[in-house]
XYZ file of C-alpha atoms in Angstrom:
460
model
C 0.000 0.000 0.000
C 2.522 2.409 0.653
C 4.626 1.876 -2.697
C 0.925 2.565 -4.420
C 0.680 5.866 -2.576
C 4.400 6.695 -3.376
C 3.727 5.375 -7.276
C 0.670 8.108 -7.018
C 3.125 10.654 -5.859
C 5.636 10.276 -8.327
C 3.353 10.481 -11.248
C 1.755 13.834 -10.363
C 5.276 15.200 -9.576
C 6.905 13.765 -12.929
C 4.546 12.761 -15.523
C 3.308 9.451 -16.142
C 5.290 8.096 -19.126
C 7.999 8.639 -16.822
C 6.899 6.367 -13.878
C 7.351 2.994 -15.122
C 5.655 0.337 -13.005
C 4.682 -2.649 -15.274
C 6.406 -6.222 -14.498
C 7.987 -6.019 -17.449
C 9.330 -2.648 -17.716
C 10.450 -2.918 -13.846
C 12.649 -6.456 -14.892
C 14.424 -4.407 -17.610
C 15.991 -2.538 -14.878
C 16.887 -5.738 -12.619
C 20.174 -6.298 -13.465
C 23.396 -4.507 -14.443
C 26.497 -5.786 -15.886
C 27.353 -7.611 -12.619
C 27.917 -11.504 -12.635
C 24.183 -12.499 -11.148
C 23.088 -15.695 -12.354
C 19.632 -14.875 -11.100
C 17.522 -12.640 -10.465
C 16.142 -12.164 -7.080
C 14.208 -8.768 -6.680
C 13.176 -6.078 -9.201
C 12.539 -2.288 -8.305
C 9.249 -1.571 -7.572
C 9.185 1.189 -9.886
C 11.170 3.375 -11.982
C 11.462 6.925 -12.769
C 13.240 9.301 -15.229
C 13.993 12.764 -14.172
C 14.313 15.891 -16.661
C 15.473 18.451 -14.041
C 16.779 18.684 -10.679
C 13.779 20.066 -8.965
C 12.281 16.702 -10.748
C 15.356 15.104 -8.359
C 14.497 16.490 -5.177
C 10.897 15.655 -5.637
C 11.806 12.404 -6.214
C 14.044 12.111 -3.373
C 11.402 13.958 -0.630
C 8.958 11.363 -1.761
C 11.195 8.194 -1.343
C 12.572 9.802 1.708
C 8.966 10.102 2.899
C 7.739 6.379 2.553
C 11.550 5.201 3.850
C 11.992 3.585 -0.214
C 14.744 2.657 -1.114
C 16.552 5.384 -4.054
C 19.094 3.891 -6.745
C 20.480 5.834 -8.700
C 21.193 4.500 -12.909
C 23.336 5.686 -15.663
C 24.200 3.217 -18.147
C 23.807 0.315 -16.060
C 27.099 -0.870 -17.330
C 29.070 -1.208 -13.694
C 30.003 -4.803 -12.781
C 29.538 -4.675 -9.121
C 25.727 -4.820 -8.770
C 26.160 -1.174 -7.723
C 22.256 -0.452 -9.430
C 20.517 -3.271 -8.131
C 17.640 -2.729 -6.255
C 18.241 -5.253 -3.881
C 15.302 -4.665 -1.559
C 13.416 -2.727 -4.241
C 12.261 0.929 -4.293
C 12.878 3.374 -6.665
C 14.997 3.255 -9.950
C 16.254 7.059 -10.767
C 17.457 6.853 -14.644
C 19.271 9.830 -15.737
C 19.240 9.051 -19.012
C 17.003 12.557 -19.788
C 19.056 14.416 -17.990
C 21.969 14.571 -20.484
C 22.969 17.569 -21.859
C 25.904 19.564 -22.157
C 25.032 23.030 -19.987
C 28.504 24.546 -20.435
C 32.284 24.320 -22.462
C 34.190 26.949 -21.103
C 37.505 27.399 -23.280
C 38.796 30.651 -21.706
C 38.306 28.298 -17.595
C 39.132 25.126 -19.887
C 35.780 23.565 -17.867
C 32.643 21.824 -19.015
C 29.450 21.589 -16.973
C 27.286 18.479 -17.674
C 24.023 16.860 -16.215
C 24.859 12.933 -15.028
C 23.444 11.832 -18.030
C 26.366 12.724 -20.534
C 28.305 10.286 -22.048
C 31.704 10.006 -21.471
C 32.797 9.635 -24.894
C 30.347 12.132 -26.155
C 31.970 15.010 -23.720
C 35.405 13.806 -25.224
C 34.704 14.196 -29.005
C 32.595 17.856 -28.073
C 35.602 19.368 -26.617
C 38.135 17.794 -28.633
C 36.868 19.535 -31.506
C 37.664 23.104 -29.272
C 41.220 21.820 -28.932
C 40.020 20.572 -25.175
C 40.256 16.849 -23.787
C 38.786 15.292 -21.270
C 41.021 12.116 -20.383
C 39.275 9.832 -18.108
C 37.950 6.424 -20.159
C 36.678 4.005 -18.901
C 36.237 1.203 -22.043
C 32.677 1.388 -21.870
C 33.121 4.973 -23.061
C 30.667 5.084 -26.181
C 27.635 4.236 -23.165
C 29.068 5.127 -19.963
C 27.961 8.224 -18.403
C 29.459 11.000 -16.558
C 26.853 10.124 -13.405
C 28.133 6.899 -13.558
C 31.973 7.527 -13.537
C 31.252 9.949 -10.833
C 29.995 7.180 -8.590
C 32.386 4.552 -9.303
C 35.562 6.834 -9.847
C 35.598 5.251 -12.957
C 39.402 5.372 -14.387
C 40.602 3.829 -17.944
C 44.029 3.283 -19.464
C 44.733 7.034 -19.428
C 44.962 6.954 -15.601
C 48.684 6.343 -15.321
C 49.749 9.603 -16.992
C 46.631 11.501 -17.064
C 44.325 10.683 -13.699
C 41.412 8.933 -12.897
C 37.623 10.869 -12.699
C 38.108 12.443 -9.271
C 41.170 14.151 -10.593
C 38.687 16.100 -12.775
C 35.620 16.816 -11.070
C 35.563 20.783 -9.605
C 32.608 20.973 -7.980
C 28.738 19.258 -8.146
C 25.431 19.564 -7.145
C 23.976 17.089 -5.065
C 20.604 16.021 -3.654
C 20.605 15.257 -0.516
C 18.788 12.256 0.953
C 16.534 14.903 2.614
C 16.202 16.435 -0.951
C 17.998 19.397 -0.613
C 20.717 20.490 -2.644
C 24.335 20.515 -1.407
C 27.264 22.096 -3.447
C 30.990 20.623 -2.756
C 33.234 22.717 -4.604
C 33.636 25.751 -6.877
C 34.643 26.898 -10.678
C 38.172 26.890 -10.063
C 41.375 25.075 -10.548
C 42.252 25.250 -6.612
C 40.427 24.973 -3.662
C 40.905 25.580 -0.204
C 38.332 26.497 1.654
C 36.990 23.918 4.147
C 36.434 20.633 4.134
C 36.880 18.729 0.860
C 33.170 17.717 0.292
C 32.904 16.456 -3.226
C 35.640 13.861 -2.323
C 32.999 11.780 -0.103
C 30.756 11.462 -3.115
C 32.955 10.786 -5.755
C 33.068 6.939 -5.453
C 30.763 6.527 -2.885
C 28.168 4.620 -5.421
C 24.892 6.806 -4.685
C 25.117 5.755 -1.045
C 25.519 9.270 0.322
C 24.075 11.886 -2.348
C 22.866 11.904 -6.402
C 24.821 14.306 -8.348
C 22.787 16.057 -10.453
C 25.311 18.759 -12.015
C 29.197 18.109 -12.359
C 31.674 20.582 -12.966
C 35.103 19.200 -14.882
C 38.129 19.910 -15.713
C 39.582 20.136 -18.928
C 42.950 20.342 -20.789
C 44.594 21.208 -24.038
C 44.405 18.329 -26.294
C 47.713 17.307 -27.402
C 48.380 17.893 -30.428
C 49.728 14.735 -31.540
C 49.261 10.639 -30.228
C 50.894 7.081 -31.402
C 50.133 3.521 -30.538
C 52.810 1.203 -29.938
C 51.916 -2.520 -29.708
C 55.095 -4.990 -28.240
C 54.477 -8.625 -28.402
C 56.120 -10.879 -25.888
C 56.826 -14.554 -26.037
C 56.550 -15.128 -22.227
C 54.172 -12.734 -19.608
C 57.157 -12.439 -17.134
C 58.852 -9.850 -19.956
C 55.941 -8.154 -20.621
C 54.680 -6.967 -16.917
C 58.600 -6.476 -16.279
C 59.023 -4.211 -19.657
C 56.264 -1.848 -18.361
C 58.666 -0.811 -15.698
C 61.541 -0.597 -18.045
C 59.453 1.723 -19.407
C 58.809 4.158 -17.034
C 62.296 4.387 -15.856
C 63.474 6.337 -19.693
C 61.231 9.608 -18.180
C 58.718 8.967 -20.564
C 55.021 9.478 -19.507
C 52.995 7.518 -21.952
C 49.245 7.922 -22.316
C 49.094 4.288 -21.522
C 50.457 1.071 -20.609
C 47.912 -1.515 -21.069
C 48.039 -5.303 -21.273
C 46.852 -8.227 -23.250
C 47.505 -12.096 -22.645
C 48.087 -14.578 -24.850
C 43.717 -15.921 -24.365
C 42.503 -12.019 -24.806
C 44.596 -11.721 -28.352
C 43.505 -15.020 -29.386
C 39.728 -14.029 -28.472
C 39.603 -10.826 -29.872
C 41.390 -11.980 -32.960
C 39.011 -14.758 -33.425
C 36.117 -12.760 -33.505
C 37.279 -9.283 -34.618
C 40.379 -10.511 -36.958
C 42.446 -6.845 -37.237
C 46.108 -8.704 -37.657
C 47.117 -9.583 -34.132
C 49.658 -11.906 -33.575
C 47.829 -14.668 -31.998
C 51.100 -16.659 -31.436
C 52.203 -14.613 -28.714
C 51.922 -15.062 -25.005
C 51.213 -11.438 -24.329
C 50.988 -7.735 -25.410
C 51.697 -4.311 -24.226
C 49.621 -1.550 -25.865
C 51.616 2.087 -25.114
C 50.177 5.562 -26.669
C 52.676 8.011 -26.714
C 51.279 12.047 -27.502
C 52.471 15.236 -26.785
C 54.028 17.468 -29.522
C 54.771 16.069 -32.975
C 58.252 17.070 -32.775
C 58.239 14.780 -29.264
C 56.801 11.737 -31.080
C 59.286 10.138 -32.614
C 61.744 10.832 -30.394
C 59.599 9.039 -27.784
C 58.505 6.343 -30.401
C 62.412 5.316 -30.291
C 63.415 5.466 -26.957
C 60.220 3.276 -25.783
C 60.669 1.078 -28.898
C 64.447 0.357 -28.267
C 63.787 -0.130 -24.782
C 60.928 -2.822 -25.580
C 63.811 -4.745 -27.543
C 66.082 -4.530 -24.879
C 62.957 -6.344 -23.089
C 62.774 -8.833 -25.051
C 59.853 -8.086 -27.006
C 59.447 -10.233 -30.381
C 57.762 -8.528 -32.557
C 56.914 -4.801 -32.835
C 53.377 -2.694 -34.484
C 53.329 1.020 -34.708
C 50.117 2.880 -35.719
C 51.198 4.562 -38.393
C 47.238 6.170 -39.090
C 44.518 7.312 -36.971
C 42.862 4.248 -38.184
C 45.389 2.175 -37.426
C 45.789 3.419 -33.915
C 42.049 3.230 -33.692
C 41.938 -0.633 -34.544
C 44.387 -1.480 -31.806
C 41.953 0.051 -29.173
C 38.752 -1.368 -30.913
C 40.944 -5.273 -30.348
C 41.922 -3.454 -26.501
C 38.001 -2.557 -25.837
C 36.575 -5.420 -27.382
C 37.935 -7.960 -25.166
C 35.117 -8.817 -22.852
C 32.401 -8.466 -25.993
C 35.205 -11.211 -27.573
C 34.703 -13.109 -24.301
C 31.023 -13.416 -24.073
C 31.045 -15.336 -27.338
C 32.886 -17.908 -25.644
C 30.450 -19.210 -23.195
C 26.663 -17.841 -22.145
C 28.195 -15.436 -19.706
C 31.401 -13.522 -18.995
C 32.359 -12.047 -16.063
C 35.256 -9.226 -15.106
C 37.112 -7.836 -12.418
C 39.286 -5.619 -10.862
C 42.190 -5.983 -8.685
C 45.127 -3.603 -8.252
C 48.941 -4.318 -7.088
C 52.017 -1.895 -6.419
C 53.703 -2.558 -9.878
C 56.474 -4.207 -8.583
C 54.358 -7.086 -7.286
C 52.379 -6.769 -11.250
C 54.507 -10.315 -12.464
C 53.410 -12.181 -9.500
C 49.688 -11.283 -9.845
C 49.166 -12.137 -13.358
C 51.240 -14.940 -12.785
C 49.284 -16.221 -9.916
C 45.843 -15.202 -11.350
C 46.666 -17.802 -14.470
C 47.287 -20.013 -11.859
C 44.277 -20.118 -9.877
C 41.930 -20.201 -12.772
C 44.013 -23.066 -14.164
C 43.721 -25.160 -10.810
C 39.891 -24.411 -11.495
C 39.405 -25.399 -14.944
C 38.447 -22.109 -15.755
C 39.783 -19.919 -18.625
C 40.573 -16.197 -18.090
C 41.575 -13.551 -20.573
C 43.665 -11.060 -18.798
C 44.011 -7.001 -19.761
C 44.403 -4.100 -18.100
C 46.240 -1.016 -17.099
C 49.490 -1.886 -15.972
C 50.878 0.904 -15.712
C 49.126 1.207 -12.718
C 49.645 -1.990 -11.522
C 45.804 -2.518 -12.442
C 44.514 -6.193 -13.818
C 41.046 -7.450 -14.846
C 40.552 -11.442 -15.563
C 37.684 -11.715 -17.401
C 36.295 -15.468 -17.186
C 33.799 -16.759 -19.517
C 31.980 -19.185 -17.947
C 28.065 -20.979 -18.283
C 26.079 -19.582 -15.274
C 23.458 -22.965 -15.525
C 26.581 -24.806 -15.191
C 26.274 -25.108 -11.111
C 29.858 -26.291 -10.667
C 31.062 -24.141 -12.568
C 30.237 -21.355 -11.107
C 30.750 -22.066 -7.706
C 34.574 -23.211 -9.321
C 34.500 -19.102 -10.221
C 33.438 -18.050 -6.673
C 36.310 -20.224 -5.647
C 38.436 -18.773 -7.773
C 37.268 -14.894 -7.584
C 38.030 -15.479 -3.473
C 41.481 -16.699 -4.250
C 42.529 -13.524 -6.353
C 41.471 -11.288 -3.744
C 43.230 -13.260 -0.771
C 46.851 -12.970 -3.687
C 46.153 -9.753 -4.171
C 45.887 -8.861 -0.606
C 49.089 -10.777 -0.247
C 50.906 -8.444 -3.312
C 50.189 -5.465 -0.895
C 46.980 -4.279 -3.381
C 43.249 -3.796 -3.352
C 40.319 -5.540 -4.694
C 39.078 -2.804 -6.449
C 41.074 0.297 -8.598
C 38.522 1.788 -10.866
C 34.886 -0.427 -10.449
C 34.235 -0.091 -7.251
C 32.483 -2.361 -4.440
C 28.946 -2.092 -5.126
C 27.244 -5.574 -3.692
C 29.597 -8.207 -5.468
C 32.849 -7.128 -3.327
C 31.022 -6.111 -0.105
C 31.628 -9.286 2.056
C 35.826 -8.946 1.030
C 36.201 -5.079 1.521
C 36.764 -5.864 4.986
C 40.099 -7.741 4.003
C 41.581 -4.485 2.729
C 39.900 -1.874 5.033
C 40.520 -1.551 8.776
C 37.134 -2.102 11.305
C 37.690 1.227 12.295
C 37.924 2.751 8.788
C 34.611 0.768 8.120
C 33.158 2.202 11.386
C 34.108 5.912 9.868
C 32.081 5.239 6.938
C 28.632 3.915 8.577
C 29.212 7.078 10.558
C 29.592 9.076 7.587
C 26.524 7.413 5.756
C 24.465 7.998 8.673
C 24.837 11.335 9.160
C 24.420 12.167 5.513
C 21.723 9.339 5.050
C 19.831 8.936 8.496
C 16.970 6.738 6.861
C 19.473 4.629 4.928
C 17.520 5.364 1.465
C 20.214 6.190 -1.036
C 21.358 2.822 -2.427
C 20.965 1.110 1.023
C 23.553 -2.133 1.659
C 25.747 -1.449 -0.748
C 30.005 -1.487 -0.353
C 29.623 -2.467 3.372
């Protein structure tokens, strides 16, 4: 009875072809991009919002039955962080997506949490701007989204991950007013860092409804180097090698022997599928810097042992080797019904043990994993194909998804870099963070979310 009255409510503040409520409609907005075999509870109903009045309306109303808010970009984040676990209200921002603001002369750009990523990135790359966070769901991922999952990308190690670029937001309280953390400008220090709290904190303590970001100049010139490797002990250790000539590439990123092979197989570009692993390096700055850089990473890469050598010498060259790079879970799900991914982060020192040990474990569980990711940052994601009706399976993954946590823990890392903890991680953050660090947080949620609305349950 009280979800009806609440329904009622939300359809004379919004309108009602933005109240969904059907079984049908409410189902489409079950699941994410999380590894759920089933599905155990939809959202009672969901809503879109066109403005941020719309938002605190929305928010006074759940806040007022004690309904459960979750907040929904894309739906692309693979930690169950949109689930409506105990039902309640779905929040899509998928209307609120413009563009309010570029600002060349600031070098900002002020968005609603609807905008996609890689939509921002080609609007102010055509005013000489960039905006380097990106995540590899870029062409769907929104800037809501990366907000509360900090997403990062294989630009992080020279460039930064999303909280590096986020100036100030609006937020909605869970009491539905509406909370500013920052200002328009590069530097800020006055009080207490606010918007740091949010960013990452997976709609548990606020829902942005403005961001504003930083920008940069674009550089004016970028190159893709791809370095084959006939063992994966050369390849993590070249990406060191690499850093040490001064050079700060774009990005380090990784592929193993089973990701090349996949992504090959299904999107056939030229890799070399004999080869144990890959390292993918972009290289920009001036063109008078590139080739200069282009040899000294390329002769270092030899010295490392690498076997075989590609270098973009086209946009569209460059652009293939990222398409094979962001394809590799899509490659993956061909395999088998389902395909999961994950995120675990080392000190880069420990990076050859971890992928080492990560083959390992999935071996000793008959499972196959195609390994990428962004190492130079010390940051790995097996993705496992696998056949979710297949009971043993599974529970063979679960076995296996406990044991890279418990090495990576070992390494001196994290189980999480760039996806977060949503409700897949929750029962292992505890294994990386202190009791009384977890203590901090509840106390922190409470006092910013007294009726436990906003996303209730999830990260801890």
């Amino acid at each position: 009875m009280l979800m009806n009255k609440a329904i009622t409510e939300l359809e004379k503040a919004l309108t009602p072809q933005n109240v969904l409520h059907e079984i049908e409609e409410r189902y489409a907005y079950s699941q994410d991009a999380s590894d759920t075999p089933e599905i155990h509870s939809l959202p009672d109903v969901v809503v879109f919002a066109e403005t941020i009045e719309q938002v605190q309306e929305i928010v006074r109303i759940a806040n007022k039955y004690h309904t459960p808010i979750i907040c929904r970009g894309a739906g692309t984040n693979t930690v169950g962080a949109c689930i409506a676990e105990h039902g309640g209200i779905v929040l899509n921002f998928s209307k609120m997506n413009k563009i309010l603001e570029i600002n060349r002369e600031n070098m900002t750009a002020r968005v609603q949490p609807g905008v996609i990523v890689g939509e921002l990135q080609n609007q102010v790359e055509r005013m000489g701007l960039y905006y380097p966070p990106d995540p590899s769901n870029l062409a769907v991922s929104t800037i809501g989204g990366s907000i509360a999952q900090n997403s990062a990308g294989a630009r992080t190690f020279k460039y930064g991950a999303t909280k590096d670029y986020v100036l100030d937001m609006l937020v909605v309280t869970a009491s539905g007013e509406l909370l500013r953390t920052g200002s328009n400008t590069i530097k800020n220090a006055t009080g207490y860092n606010l918007g740091s709290l949010f960013i990452g904190s997976e709609g548990t303590l606020g829902i942005v409804v403005e961001a504003t970001l930083k920008l940069i100049p674009k550089p004016q010139c970028s190159k893709v180097i791809m370095a084959y490797f006939d063992n994966l002990e050369d390849a993590t250790s070249a990406v060191t090698s690499v850093i040490e000539q001064q050079i700060a590439p774009a990005t380090l990123d990784f592929m193993d022997k089973n990701a090349i092979q996949t992504v090959e197989k299904f999107n056939p570009i030229g890799l070399l599928t004999n080869k144990e692993a890959a390292l993918i390096i972009e290289i920009d700055g001036f063109k008078s810097s590139i080739e200069e850089q282009k040899d000294i990473i390329i002769n270092t890469l030899k010295r490392c042992n690498s076997s075989a050598i590609q270098f973009s010498a086209t946009e569209r060259e460059a652009e293939q080797i990222w398409q094979a790079r962001r394809s590799s879970m899509g490659a993956c799900a061909k395999l088998k019904p389902n395909v999961t991914t994950d995120d675990v982060i080392v000190p880069r020192e420990n990076l050859p043990k971890l992928v080492k040990g990560i083959q390992e474990i999935c071996d000793n569980r008959n499972l196959t994993v195609c390994m990428v990711g962004h190492v130079g940052d010390g940051s790995v994601h097996p993705q496992i194909p696998l056949d979710f009706n297949n009971k043993k399976e599974y529970e063979n993954y679960k076995l296996a998804k406990a044991e890279i946590y418990e090495l990576t823990i070992r390494l001196g890392g994290t189980i999480s870099g760039e996806h977060g903890i949503g409700r897949e991680k929750r029962e292992h953050i505890s294994k990386v963070v202190s009791s009384n660090a977890l203590n901090y947080m509840r106390e922190i949620k409470k006092v910013f979310d007294p009726n436990n609305i906003l996303n209730p349950f999830k990260i801890f």
